[in-house]
PDB file of C-alpha atoms in Angstrom:
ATOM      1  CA  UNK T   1     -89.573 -36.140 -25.201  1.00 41.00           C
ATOM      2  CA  UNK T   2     -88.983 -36.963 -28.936  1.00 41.00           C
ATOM      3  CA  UNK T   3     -90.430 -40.492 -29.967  1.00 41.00           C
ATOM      4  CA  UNK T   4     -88.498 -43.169 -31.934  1.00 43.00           C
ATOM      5  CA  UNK T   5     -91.365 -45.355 -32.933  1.00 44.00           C
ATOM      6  CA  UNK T   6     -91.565 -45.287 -36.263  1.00 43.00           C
ATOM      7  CA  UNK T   7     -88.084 -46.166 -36.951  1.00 48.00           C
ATOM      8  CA  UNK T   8     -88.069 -49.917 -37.399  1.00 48.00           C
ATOM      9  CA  UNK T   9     -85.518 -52.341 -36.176  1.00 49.00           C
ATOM     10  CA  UNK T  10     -82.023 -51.642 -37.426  1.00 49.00           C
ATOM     11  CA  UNK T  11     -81.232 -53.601 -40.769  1.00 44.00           C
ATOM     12  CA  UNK T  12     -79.325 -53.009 -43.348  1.00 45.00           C
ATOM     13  CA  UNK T  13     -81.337 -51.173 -45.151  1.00 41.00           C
ATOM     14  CA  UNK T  14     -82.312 -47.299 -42.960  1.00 60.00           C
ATOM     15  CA  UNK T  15     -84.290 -45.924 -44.896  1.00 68.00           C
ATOM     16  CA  UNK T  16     -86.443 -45.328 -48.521  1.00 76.00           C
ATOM     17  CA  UNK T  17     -89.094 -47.955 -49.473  1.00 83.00           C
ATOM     18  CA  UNK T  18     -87.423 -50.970 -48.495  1.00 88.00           C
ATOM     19  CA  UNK T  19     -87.288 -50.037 -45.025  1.00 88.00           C
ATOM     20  CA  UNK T  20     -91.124 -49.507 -44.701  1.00 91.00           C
ATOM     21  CA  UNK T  21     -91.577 -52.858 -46.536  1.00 93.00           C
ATOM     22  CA  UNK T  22     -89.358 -54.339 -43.681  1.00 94.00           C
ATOM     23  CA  UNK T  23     -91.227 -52.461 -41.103  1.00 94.00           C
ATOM     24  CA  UNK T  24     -94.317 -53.645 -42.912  1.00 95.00           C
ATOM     25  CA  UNK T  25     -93.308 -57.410 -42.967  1.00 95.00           C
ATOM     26  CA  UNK T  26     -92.649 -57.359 -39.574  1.00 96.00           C
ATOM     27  CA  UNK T  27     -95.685 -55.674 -38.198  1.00 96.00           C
ATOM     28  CA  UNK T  28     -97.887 -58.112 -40.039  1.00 95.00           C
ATOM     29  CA  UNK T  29     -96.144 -61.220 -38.631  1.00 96.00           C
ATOM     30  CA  UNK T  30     -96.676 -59.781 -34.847  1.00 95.00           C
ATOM     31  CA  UNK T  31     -93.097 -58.617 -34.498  1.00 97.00           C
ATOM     32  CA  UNK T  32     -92.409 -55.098 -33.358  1.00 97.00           C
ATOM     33  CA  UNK T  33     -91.183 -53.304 -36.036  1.00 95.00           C
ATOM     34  CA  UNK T  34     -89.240 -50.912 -33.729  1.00 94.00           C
ATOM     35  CA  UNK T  35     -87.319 -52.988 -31.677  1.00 95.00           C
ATOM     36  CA  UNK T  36     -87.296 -55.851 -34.182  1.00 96.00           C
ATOM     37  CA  UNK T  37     -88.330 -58.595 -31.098  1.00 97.00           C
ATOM     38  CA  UNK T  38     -91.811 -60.575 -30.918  1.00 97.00           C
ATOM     39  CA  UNK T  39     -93.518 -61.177 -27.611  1.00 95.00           C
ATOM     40  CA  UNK T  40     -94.438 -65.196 -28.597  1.00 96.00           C
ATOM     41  CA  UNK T  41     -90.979 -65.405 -27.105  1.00 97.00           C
ATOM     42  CA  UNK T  42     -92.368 -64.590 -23.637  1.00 97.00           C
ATOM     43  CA  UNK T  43     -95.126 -67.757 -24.166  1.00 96.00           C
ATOM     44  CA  UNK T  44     -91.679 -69.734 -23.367  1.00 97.00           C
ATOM     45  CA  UNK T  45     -91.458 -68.272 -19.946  1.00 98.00           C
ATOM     46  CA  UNK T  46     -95.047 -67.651 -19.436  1.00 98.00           C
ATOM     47  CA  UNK T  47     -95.675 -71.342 -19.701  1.00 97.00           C
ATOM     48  CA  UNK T  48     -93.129 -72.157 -16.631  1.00 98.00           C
ATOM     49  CA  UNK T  49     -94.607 -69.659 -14.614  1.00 98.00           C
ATOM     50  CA  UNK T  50     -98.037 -71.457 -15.314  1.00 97.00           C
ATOM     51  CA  UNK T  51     -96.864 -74.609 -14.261  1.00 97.00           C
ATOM     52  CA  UNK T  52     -95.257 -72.866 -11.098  1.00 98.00           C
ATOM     53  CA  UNK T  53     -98.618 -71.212 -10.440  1.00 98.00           C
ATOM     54  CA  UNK T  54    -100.216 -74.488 -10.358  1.00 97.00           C
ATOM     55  CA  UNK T  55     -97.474 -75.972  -7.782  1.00 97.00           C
ATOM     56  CA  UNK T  56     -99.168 -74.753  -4.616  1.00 96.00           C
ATOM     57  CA  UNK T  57    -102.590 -76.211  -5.388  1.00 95.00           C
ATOM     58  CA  UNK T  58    -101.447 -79.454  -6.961  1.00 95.00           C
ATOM     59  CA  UNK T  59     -97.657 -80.064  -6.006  1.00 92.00           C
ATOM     60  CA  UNK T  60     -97.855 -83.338  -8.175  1.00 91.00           C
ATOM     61  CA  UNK T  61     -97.672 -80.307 -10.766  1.00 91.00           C
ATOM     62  CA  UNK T  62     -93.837 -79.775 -10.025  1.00 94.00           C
ATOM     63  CA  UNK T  63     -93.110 -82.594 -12.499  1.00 94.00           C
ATOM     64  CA  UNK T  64     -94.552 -81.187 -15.106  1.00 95.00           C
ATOM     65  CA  UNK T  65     -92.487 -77.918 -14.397  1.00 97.00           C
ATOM     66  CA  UNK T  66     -89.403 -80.036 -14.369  1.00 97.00           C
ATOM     67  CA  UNK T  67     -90.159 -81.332 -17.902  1.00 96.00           C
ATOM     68  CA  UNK T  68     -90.039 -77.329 -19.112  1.00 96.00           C
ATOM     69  CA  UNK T  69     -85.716 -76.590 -20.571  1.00 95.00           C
ATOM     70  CA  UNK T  70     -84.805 -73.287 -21.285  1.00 96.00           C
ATOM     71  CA  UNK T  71     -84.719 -71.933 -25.383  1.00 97.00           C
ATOM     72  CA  UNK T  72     -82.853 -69.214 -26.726  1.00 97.00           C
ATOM     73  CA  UNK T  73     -84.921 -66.422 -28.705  1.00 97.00           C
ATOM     74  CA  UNK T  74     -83.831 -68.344 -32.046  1.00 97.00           C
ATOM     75  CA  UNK T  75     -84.332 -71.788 -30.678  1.00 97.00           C
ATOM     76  CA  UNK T  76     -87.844 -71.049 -29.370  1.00 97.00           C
ATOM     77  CA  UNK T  77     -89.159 -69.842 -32.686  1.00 97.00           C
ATOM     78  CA  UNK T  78     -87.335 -72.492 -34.844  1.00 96.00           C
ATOM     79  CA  UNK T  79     -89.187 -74.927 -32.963  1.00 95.00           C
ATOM     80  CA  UNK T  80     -92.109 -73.363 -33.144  1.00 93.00           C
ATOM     81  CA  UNK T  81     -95.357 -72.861 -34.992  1.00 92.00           C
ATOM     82  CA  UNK T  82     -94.987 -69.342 -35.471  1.00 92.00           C
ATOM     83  CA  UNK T  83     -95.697 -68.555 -39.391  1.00 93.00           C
ATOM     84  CA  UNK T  84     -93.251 -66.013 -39.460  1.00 96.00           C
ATOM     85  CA  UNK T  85     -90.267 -67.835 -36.870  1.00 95.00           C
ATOM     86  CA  UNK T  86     -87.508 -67.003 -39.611  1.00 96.00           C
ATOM     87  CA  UNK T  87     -88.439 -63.478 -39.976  1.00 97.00           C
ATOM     88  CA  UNK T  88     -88.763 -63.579 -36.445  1.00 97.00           C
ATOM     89  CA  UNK T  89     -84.918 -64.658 -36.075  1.00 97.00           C
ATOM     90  CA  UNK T  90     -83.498 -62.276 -38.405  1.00 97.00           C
ATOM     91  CA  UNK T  91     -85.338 -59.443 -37.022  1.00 97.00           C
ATOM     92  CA  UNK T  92     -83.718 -59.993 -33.710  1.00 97.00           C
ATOM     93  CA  UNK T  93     -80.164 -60.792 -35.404  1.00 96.00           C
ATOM     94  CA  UNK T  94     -80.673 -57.331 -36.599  1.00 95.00           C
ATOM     95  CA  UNK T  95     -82.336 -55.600 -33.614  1.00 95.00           C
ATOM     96  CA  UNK T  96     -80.628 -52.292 -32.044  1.00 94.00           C
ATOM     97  CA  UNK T  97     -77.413 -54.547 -30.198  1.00 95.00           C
ATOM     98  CA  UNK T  98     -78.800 -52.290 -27.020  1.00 94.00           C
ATOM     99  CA  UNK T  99     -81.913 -52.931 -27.122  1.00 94.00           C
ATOM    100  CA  UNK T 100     -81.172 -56.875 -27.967  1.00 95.00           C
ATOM    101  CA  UNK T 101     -78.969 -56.469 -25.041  1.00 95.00           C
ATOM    102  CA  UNK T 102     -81.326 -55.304 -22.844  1.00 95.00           C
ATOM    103  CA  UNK T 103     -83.684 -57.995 -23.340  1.00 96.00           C
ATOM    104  CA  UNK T 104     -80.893 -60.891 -23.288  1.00 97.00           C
ATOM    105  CA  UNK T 105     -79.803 -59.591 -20.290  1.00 96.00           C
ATOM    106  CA  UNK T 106     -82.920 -59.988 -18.881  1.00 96.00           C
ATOM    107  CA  UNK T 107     -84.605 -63.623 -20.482  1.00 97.00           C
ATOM    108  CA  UNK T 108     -80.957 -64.589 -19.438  1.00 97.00           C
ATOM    109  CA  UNK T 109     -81.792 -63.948 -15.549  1.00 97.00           C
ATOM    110  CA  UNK T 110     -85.844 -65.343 -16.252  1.00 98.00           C
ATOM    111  CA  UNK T 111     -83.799 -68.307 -17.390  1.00 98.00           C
ATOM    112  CA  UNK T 112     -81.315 -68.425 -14.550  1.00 98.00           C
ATOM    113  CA  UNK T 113     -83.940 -68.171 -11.924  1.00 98.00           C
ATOM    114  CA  UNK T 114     -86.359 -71.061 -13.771  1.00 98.00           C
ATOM    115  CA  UNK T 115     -83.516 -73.740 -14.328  1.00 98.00           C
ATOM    116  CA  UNK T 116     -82.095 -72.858 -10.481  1.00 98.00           C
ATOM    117  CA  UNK T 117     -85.984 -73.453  -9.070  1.00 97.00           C
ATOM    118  CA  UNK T 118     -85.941 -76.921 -11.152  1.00 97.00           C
ATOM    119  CA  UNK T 119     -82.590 -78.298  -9.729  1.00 97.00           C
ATOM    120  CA  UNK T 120     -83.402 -77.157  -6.371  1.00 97.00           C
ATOM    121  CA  UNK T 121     -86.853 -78.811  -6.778  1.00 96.00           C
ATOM    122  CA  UNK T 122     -85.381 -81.841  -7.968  1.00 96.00           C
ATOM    123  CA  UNK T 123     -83.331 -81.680  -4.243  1.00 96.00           C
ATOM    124  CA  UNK T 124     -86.025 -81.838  -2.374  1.00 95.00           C
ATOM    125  CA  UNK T 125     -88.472 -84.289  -0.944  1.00 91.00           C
ATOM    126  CA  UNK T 126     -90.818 -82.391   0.756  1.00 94.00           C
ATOM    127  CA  UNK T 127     -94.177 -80.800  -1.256  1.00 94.00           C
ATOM    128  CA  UNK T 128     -93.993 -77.555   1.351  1.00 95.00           C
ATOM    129  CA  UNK T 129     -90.513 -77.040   0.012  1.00 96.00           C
ATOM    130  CA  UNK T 130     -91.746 -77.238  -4.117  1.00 96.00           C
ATOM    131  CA  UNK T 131     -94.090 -75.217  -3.068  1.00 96.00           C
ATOM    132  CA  UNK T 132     -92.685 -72.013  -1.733  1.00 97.00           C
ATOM    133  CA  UNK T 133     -89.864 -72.386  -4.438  1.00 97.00           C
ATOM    134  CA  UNK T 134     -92.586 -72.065  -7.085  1.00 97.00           C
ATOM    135  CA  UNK T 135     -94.574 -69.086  -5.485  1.00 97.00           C
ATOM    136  CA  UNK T 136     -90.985 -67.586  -4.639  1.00 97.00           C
ATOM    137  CA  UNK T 137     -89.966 -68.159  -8.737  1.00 97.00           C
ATOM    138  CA  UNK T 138     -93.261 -66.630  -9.935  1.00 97.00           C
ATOM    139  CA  UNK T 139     -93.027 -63.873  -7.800  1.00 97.00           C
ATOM    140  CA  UNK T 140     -89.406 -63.100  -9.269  1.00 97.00           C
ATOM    141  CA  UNK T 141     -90.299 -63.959 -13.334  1.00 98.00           C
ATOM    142  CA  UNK T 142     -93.657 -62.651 -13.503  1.00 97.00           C
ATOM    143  CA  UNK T 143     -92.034 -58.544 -13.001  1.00 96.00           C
ATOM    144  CA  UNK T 144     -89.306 -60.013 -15.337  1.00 96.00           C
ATOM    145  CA  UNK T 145     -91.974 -60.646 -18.443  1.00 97.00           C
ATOM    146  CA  UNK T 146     -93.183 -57.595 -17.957  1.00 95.00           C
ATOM    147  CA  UNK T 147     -89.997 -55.684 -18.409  1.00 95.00           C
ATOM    148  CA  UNK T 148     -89.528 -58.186 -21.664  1.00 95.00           C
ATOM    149  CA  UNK T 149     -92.729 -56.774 -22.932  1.00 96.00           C
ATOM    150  CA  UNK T 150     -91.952 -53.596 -22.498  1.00 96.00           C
ATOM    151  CA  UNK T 151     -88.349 -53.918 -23.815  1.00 96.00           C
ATOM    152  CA  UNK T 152     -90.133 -55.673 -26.409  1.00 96.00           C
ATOM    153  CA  UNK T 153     -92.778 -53.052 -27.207  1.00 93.00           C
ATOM    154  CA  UNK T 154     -90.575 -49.919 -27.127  1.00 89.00           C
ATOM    155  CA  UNK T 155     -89.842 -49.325 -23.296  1.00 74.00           C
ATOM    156  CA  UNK T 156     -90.751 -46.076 -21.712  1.00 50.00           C
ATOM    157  CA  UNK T 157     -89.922 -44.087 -24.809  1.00 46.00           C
ATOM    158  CA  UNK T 158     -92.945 -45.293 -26.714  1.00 44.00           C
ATOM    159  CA  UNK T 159     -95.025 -43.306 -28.438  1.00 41.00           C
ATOM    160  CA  UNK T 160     -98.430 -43.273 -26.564  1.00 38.00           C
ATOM    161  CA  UNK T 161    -100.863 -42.190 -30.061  1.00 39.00           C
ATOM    162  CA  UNK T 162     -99.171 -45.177 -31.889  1.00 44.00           C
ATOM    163  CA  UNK T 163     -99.721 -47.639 -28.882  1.00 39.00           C
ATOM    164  CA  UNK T 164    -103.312 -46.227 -28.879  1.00 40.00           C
ATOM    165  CA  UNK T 165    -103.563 -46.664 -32.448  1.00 45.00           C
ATOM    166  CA  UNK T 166    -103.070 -50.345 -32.148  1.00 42.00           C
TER     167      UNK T 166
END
């Protein structure tokens, strides 16, 4: 199997010094310079699926789960306190369009299943109800993050020394 990790995220620039300085940039500010995507993106969903996890010991927590509203990649970082957020937005405006696809496709579905669990939550009256469609959402995102991460970290084709490395 031949590895692709040292080849940063597609830009406009391929190759020669300014693509290691790009590769460089974005492996100091915590963004993969492979795949061109950061996992602080994943806090966004992590933090619903800690306020589902909650649910079923304190249902009262359900409201605070309703309060959560879905952000795109560039949305969560432009609101956030990341140093790097606008490097972080146009690394993934020029990510591999597969790879960006792969991982829309997926925070797309995370983001489906979290806002579908809120409306149905707000349905309901009864705590028993919240509370088995919180552990059923968490059981459905949680595998979802970790395909993100690994989407985000190079997928299967990784190179094993470099991940070691790090």
């Amino acid at each position: 199997m031949s590895s692709t990790v040292s080849q940063p995220a597609r830009t406009h620039v391929q190759t020669g010094p300014e693509a290691a300085a790009w590769a460089e940039r974005l492996r100091v500010a915590n963004i993969n310079p492979r795949t061109g995507l950061a996992t602080d993106y994943l806090n966004h969903f992590n933090e619903a699926v800690m306020l589902l996890e909650m649910v079923p010991d304190m249902p009262e927590c359900a409201e605070d789960f309703l309060t959560w509203s879905p952000l795109s990649y560039a949305e969560h970082f432009t609101a956030s306190n990341f140093k790097a957020r606008d490097l972080a937005i146009e690394a993934y405006e020029k990510a591999d369009p597969n790879v960006r696809a792969q991982f829309d496709h997926i925070t797309d579905t995370m983001t489906s299943i979290l806002t579908a669990v809120g409306s149905a939550m707000r349905e309901v009256e009864k705590d028993t109800t919240r509370v088995r469609l919180a552990e059923q959402a968490t059981a459905w995102v949680k595998p979802l993050i970790a395909a993100c991460g690994g989407i985000i970290n190079g997928g299967a084709e990784a190179d094993v020394d470099t991940i070691m490395a790090n």
